[in-house]
mmCIF file of C-alpha atoms in Angstrom:
data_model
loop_
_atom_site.group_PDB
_atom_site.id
_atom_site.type_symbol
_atom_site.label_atom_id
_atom_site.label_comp_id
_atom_site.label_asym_id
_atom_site.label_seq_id
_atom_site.Cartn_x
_atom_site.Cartn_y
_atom_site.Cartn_z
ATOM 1 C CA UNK Q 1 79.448 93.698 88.019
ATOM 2 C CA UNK Q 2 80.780 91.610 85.462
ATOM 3 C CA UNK Q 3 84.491 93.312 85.550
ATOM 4 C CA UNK Q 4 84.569 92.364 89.173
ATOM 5 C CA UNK Q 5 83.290 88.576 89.233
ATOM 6 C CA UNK Q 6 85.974 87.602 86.442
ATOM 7 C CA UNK Q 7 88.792 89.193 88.574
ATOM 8 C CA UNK Q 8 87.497 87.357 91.220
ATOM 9 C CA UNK Q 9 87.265 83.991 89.946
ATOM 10 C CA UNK Q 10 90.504 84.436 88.282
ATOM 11 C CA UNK Q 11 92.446 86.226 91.363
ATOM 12 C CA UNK Q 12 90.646 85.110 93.989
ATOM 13 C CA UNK Q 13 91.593 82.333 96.224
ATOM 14 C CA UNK Q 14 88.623 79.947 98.787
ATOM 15 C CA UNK Q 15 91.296 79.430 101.533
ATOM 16 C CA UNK Q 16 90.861 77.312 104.719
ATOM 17 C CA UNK Q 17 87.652 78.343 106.587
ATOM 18 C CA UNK Q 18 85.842 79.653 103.812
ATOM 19 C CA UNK Q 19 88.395 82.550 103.563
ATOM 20 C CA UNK Q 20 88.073 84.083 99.989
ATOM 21 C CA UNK Q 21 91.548 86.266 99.548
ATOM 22 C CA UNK Q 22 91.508 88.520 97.298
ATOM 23 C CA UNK Q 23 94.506 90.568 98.717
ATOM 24 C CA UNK Q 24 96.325 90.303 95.121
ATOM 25 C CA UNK Q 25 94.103 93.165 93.674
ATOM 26 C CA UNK Q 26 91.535 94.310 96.914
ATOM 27 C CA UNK Q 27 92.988 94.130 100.336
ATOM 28 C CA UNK Q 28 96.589 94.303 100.492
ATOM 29 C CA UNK Q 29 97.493 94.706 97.379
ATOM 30 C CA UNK Q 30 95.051 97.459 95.948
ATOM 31 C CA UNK Q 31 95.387 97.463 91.827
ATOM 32 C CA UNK Q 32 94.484 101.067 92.176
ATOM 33 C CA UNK Q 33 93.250 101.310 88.573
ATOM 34 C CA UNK Q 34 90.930 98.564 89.078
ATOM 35 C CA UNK Q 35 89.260 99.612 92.098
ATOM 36 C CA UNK Q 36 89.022 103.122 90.620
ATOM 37 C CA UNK Q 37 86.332 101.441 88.512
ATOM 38 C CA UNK Q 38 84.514 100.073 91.172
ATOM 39 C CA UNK Q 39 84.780 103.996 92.687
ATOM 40 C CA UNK Q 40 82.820 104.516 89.276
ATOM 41 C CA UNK Q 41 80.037 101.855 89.340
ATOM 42 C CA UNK Q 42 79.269 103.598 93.138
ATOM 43 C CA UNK Q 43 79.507 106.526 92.100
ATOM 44 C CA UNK Q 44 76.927 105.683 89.078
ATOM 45 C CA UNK Q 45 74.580 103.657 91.369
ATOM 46 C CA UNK Q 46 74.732 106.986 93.940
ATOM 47 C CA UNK Q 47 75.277 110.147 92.098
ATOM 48 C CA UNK Q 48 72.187 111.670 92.402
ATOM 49 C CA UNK Q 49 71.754 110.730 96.079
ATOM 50 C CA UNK Q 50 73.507 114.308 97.096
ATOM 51 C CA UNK Q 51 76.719 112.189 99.451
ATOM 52 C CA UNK Q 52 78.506 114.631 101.203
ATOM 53 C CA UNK Q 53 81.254 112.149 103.124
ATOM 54 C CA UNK Q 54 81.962 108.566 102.182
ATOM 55 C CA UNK Q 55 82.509 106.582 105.655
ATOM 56 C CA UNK Q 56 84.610 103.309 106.004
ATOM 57 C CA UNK Q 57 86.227 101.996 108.865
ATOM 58 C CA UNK Q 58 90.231 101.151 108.854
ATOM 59 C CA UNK Q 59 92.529 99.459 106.871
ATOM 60 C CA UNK Q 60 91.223 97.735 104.080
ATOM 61 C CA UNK Q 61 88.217 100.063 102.985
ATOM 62 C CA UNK Q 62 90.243 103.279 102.978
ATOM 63 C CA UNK Q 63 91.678 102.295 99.477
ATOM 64 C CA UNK Q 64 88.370 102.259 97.927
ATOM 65 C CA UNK Q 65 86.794 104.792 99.976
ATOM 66 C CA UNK Q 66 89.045 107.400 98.364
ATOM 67 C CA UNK Q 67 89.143 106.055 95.013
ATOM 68 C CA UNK Q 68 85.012 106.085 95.118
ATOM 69 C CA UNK Q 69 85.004 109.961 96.917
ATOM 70 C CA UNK Q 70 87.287 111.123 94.038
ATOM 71 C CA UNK Q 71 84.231 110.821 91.848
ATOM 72 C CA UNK Q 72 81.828 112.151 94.432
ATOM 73 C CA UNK Q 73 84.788 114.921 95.393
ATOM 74 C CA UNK Q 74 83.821 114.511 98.893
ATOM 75 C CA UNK Q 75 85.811 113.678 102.044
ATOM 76 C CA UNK Q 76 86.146 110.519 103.379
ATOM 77 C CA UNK Q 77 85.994 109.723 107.489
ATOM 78 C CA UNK Q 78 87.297 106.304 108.526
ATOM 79 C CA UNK Q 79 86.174 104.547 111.901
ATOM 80 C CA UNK Q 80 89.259 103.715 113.574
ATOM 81 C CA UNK Q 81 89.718 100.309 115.438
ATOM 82 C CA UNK Q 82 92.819 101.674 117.562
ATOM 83 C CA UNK Q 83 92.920 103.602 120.406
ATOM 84 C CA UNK Q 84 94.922 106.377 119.479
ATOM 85 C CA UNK Q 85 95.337 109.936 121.315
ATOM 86 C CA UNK Q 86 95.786 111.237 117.501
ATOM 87 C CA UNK Q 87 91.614 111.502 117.671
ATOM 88 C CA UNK Q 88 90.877 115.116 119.396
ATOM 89 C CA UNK Q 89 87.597 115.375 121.568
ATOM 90 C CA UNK Q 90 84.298 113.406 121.614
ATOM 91 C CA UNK Q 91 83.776 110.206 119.776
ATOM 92 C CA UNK Q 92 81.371 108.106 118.372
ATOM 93 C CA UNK Q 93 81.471 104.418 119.455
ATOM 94 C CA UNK Q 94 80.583 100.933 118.486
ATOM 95 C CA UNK Q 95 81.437 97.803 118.609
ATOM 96 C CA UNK Q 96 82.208 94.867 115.854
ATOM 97 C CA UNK Q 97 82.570 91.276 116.251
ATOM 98 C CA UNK Q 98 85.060 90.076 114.028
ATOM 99 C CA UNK Q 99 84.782 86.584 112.742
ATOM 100 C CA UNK Q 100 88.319 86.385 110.962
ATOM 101 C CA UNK Q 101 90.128 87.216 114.154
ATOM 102 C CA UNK Q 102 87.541 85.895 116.736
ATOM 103 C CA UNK Q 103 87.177 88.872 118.908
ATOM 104 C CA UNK Q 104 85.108 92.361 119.997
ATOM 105 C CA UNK Q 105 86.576 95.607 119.207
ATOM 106 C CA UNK Q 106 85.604 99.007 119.533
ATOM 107 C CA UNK Q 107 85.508 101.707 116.509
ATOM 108 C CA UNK Q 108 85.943 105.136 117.253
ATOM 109 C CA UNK Q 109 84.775 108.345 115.120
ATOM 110 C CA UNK Q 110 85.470 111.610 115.861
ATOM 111 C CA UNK Q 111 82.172 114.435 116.474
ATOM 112 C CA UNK Q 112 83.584 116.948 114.779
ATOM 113 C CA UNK Q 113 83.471 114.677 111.264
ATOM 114 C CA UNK Q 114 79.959 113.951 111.140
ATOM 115 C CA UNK Q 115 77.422 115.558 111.628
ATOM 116 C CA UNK Q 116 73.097 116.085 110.800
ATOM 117 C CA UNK Q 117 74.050 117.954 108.109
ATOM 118 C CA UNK Q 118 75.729 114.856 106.320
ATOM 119 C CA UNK Q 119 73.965 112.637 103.842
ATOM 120 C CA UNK Q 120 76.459 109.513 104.137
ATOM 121 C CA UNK Q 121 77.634 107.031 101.727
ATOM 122 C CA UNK Q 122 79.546 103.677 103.616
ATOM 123 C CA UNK Q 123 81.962 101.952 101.855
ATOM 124 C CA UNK Q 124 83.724 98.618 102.521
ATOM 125 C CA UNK Q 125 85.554 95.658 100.953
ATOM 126 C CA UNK Q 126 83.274 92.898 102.221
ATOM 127 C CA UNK Q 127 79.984 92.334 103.813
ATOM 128 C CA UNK Q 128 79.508 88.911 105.329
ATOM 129 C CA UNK Q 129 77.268 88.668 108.689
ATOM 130 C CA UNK Q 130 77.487 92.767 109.223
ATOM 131 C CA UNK Q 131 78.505 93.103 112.040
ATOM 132 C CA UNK Q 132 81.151 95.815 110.178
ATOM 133 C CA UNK Q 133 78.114 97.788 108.128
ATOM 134 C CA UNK Q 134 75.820 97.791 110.969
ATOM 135 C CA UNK Q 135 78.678 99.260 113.516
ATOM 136 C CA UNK Q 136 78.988 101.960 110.805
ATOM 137 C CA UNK Q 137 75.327 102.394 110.698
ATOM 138 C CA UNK Q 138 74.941 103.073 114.316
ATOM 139 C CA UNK Q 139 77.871 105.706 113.992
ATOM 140 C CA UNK Q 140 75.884 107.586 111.467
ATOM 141 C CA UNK Q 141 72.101 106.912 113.208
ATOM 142 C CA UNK Q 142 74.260 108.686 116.682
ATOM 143 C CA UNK Q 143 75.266 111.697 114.334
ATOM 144 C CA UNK Q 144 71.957 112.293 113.365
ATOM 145 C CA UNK Q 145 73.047 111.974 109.988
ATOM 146 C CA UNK Q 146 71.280 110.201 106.879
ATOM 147 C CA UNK Q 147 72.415 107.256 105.218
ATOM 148 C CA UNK Q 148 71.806 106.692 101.650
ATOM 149 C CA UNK Q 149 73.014 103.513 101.346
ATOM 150 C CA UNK Q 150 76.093 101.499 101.937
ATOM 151 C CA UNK Q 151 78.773 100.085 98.440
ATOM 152 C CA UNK Q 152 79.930 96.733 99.228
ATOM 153 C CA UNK Q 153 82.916 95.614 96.810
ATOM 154 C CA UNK Q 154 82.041 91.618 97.770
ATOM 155 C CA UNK Q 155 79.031 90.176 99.442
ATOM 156 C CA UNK Q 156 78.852 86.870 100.965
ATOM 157 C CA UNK Q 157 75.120 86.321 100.102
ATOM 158 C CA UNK Q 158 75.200 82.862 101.558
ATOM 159 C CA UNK Q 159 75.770 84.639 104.891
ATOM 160 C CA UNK Q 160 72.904 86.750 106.904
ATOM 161 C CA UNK Q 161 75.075 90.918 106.903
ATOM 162 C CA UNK Q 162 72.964 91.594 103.569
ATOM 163 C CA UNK Q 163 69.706 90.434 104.778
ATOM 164 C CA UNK Q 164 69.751 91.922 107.883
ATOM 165 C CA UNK Q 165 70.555 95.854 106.804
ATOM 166 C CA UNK Q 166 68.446 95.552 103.923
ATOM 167 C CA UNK Q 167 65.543 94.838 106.413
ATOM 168 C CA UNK Q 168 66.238 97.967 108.264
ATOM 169 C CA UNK Q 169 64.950 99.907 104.706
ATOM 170 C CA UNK Q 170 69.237 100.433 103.743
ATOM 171 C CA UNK Q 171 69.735 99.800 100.564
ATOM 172 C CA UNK Q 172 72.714 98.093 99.707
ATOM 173 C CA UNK Q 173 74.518 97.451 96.249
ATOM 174 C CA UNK Q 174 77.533 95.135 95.964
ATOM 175 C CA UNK Q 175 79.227 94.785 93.052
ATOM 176 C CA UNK Q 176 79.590 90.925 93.324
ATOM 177 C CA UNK Q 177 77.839 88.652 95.633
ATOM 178 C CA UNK Q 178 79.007 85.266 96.015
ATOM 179 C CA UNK Q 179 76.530 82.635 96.056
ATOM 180 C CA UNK Q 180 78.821 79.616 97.272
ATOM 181 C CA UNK Q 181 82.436 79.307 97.381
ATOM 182 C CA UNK Q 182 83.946 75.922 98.330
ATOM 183 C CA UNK Q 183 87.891 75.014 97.838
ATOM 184 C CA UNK Q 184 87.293 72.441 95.377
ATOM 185 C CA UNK Q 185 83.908 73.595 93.714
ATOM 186 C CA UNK Q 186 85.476 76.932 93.214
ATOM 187 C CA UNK Q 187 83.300 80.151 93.439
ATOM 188 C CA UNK Q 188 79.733 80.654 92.053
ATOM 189 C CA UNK Q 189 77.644 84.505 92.377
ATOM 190 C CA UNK Q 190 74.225 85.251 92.500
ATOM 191 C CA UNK Q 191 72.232 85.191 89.259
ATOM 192 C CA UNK Q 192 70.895 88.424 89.100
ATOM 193 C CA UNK D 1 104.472 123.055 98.891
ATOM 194 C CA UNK D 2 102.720 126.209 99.726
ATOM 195 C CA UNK D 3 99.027 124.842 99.300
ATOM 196 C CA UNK D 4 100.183 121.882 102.091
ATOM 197 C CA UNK D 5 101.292 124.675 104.298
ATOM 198 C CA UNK D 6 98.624 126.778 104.197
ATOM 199 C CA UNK D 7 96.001 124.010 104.898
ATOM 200 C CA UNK D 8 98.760 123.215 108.162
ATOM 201 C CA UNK D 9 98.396 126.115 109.748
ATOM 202 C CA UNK D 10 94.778 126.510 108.868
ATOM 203 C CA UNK D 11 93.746 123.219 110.153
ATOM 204 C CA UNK D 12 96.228 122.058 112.351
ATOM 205 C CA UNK D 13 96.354 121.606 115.808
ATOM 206 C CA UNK D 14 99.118 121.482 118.213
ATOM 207 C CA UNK D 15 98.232 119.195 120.932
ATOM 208 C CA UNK D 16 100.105 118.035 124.017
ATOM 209 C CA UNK D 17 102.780 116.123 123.787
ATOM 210 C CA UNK D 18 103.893 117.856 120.382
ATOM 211 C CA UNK D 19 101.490 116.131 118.599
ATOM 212 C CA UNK D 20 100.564 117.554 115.334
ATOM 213 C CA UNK D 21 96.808 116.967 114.848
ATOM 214 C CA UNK D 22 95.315 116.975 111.116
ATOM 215 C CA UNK D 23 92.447 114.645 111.611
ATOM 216 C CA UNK D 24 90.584 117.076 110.106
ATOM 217 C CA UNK D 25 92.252 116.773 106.236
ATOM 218 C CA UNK D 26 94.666 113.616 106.610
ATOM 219 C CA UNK D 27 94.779 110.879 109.141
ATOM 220 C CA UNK D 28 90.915 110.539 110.060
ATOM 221 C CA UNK D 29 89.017 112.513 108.204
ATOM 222 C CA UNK D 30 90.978 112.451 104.390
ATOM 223 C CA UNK D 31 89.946 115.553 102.249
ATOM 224 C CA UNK D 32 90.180 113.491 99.443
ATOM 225 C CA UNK D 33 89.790 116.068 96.543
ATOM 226 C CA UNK D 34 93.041 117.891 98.424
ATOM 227 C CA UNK D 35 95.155 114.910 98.957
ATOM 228 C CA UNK D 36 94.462 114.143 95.541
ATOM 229 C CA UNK D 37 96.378 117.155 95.001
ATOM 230 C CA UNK D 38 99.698 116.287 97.126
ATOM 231 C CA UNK D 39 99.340 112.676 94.940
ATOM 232 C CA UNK D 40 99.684 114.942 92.111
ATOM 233 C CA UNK D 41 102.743 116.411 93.249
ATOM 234 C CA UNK D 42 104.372 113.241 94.371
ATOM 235 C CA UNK D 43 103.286 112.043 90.669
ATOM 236 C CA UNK D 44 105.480 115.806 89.588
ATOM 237 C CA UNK D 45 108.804 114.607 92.112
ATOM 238 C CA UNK D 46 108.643 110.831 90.701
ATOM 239 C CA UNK D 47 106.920 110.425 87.140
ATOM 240 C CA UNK D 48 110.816 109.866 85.400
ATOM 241 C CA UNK D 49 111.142 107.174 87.742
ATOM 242 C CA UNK D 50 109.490 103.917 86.496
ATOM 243 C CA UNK D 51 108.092 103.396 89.562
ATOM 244 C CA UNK D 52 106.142 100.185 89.510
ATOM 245 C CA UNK D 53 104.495 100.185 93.264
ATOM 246 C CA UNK D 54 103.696 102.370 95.663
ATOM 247 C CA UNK D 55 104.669 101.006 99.509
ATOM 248 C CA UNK D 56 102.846 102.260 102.922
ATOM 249 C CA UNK D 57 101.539 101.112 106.017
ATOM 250 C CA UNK D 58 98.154 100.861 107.441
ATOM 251 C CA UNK D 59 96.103 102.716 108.224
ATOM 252 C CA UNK D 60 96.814 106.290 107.863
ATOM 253 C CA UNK D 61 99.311 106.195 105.008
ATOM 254 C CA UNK D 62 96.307 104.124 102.857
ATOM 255 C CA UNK D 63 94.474 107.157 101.389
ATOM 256 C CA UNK D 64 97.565 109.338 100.074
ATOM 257 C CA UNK D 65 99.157 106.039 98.533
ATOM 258 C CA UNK D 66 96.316 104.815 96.620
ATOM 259 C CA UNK D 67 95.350 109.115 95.255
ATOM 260 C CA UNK D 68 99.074 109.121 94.301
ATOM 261 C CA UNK D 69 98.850 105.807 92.561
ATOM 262 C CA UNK D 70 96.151 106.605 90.574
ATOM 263 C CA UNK D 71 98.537 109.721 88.665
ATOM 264 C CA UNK D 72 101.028 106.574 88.161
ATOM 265 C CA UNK D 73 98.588 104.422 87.100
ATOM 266 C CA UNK D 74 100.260 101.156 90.108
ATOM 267 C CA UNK D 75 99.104 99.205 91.959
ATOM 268 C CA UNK D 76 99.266 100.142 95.870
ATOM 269 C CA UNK D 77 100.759 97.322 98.312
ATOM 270 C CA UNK D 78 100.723 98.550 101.962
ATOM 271 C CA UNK D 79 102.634 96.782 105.315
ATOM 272 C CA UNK D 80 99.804 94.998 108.069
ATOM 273 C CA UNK D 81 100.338 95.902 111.209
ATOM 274 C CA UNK D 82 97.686 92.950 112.484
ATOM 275 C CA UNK D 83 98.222 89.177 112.116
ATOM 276 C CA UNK D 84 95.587 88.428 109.870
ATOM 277 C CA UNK D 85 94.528 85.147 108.383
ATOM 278 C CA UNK D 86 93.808 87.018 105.395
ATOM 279 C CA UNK D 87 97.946 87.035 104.513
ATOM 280 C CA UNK D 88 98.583 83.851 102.676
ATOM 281 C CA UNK D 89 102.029 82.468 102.184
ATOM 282 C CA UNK D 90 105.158 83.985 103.407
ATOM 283 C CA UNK D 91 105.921 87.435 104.558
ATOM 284 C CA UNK D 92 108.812 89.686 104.801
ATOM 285 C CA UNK D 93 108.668 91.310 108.005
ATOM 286 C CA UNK D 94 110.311 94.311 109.926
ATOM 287 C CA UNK D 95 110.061 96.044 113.969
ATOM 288 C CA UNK D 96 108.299 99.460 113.910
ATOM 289 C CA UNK D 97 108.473 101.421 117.014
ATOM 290 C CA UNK D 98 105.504 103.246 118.041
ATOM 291 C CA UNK D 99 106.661 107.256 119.844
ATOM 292 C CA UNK D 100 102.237 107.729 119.659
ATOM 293 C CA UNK D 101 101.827 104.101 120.849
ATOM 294 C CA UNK D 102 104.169 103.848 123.020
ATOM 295 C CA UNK D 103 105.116 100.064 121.895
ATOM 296 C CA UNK D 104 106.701 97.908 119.090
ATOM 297 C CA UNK D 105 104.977 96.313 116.609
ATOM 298 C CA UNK D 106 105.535 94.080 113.235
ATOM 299 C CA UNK D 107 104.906 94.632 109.984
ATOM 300 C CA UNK D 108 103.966 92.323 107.374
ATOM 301 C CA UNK D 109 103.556 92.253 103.730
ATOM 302 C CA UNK D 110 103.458 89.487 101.589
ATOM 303 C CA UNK D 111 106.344 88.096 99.578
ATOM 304 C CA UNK D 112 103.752 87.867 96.231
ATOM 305 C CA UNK D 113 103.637 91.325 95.892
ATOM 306 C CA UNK D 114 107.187 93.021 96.503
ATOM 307 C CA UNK D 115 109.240 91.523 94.210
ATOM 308 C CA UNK D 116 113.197 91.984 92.626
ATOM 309 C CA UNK D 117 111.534 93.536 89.429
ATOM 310 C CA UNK D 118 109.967 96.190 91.324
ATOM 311 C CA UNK D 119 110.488 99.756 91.739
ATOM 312 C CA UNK D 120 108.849 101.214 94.310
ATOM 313 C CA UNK D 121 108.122 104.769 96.032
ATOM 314 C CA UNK D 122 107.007 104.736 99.641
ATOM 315 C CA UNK D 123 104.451 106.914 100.524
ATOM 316 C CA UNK D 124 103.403 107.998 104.025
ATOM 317 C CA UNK D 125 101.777 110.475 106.393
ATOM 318 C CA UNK D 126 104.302 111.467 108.547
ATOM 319 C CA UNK D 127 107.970 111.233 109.070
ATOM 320 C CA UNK D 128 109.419 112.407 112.479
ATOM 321 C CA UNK D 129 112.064 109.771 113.914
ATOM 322 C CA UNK D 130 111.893 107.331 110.958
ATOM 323 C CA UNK D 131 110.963 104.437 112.468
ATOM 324 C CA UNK D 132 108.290 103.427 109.984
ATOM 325 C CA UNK D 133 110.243 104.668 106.997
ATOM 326 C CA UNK D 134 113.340 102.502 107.823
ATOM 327 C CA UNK D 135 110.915 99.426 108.315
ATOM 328 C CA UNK D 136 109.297 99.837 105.000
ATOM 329 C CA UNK D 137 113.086 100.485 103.454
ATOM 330 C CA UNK D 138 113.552 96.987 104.748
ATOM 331 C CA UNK D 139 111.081 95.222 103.098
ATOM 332 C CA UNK D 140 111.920 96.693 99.696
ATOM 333 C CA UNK D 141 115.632 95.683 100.618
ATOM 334 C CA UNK D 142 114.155 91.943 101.643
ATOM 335 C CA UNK D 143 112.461 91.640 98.418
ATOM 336 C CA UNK D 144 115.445 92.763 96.324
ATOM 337 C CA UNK D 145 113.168 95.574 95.031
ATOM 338 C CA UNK D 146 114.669 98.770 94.319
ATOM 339 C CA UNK D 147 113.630 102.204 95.838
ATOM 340 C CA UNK D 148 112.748 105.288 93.959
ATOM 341 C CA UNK D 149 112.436 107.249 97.078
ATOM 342 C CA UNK D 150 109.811 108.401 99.864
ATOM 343 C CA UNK D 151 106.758 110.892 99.570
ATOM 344 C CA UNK D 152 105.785 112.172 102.402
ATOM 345 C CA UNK D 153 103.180 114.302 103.602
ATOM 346 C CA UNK D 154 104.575 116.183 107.169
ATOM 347 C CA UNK D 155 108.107 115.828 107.726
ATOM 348 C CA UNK D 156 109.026 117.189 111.527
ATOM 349 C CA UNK D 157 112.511 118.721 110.073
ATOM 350 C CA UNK D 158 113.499 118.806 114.045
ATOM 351 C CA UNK D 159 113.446 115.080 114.572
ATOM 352 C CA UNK D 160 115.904 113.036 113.346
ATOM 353 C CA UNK D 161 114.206 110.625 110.696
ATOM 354 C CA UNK D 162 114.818 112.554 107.538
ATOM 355 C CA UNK D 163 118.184 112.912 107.991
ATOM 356 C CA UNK D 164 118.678 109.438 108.594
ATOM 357 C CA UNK D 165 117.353 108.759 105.780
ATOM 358 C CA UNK D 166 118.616 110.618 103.366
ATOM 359 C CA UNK D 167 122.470 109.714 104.691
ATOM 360 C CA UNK D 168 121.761 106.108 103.719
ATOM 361 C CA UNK D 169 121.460 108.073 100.426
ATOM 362 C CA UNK D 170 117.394 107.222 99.888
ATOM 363 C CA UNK D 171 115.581 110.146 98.447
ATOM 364 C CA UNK D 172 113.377 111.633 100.047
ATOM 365 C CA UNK D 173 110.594 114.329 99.163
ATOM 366 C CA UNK D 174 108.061 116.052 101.924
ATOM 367 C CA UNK D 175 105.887 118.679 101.152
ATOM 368 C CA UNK D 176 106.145 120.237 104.324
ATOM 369 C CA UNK D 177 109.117 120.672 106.715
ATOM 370 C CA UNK D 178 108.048 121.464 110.364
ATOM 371 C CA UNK D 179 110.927 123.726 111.776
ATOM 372 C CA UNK D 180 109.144 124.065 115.213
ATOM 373 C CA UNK D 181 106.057 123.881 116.720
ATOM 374 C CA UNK D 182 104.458 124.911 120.187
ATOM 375 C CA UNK D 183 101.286 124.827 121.709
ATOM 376 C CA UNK D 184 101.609 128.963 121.963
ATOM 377 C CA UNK D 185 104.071 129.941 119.063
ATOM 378 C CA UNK D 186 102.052 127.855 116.529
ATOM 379 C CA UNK D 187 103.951 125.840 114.162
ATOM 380 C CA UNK D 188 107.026 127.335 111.404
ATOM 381 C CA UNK D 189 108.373 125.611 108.247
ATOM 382 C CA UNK D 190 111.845 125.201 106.916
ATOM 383 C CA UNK D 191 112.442 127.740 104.631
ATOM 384 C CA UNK D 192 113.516 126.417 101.937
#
């Protein structure tokens, strides 16, 4: 998505260890008019798939979780990474290695929000070696739900996430995958 | 706001420990086409205000601050809770205490995107002793920012937050009032 790969190469910022931030418009900042286009292009590329919940796990893909369900008008159900005694009942549970801060945490989802009858659309801000995406996708596979595919605002191509889910018959659609990124070469996508 | 109260005591559950559960519509599953709503009605309270930003925290406040932003057309900027790697550059920071949690904890947001020119209206889920509410009014005051006001969804009217609040002479709007509530008598509003 062209809208999305100039905004990145003119926002976004290769950062020590191959960090790209892009928390000026995506992840702690949200330029909520922006993303709402990105809610669009999903909701283009998925419209006729028949979502009835958009699932994302906590923080950063709540923002554009909800901006993408406003065009579906479904709910959204985030996994949550805290224990917290504000989640009533049974759970789902998996777990996600996170690279950025080197360690295993559990996500929890509540029973009561998913369920066989849902047809699921995941959302989230990055995929890099999916460990996020396929958490998510175990969630959904334990409700008995269906998945019809999983929005990715950016995709580390260069990295094995995509690969891997699209080899388990997902199908995935990011809206930018980056190729290579280096601190002095700058940022290059994915000819498509 | 009749339509919030409604969905309260239609979906909410009063749990032990005088926790007000409404996982089902807000804080873990997010009915977004509803919330959308309550954005709407923030955008009613607020849209003479040249409000430039809209402030929360993660993770819960995330979803009603970016469907409000979208009436206001802003960009959403919302406090970390985590140390992250992902925050470049310098932060203003503030203490939150935690009644659900049990435990302190810091908040973060980045010094790029609160600044002196900015007019901002802090959003958020719940307000009950106003420990969040008076962290976030401290980063606005840190950046030199000025405050429209607060929107929040569920204000517990018997706690003390909102009042201390509003004597330090910030506005604030919630769209429902809990008087009381009891595991047997249900819950009541202010009357307002």
């Amino acid at each position: 998505m062209k809208l999305l790969e100039d905004r990145i190469l003119k926002d976004g910022k290769v950062g020590a260890g191959n960090v790209l931030k892009v928390d000026s418009f995506l992840n702690h900042q949200i330029d909520v008019p922006f993303i709402s286009e990105l809610g669009r292009e999903f909701y283009r590329l998925y419209k006729d798939e028949g979502i009835t919940k958009v699932l994302t796990i906590e923080a950063s893909g709540i923002g554009i979780a909800c901006l993408t369900a406003a065009y579906f008008g479904v709910p959204v159900v985030f996994a949550k990474k805290t224990p917290t005694n504000n989640i009533s009942g049974d759970v789902y549970t998996a777990e996600v290695y996170s690279y950025t801060h080197e360690r295993t945490y559990a996500i929890r989802l509540a029973r009561d929000f998913l369920t066989s009858e849902d047809r699921v659309l995941i959302i989230d801000d990055f995929l890099a070696k999916g460990s996020a995406l396929l958490a998510l996708l175990k969630l959904v596979h334990d409700a008995g739900a269906s998945v019809a595919g999983a929005g990715i605002v950016i995709e580390k191509a260069y990295q094995p996430g995509g690969d891997i889910v699209r080899a388990q018959g997902v199908r995935v659609e990011s809206l930018a995958r980056v190729a290579s990124m280096d601190e002095t070469d700058g940022i290059r996508f994915v000819e498509e």
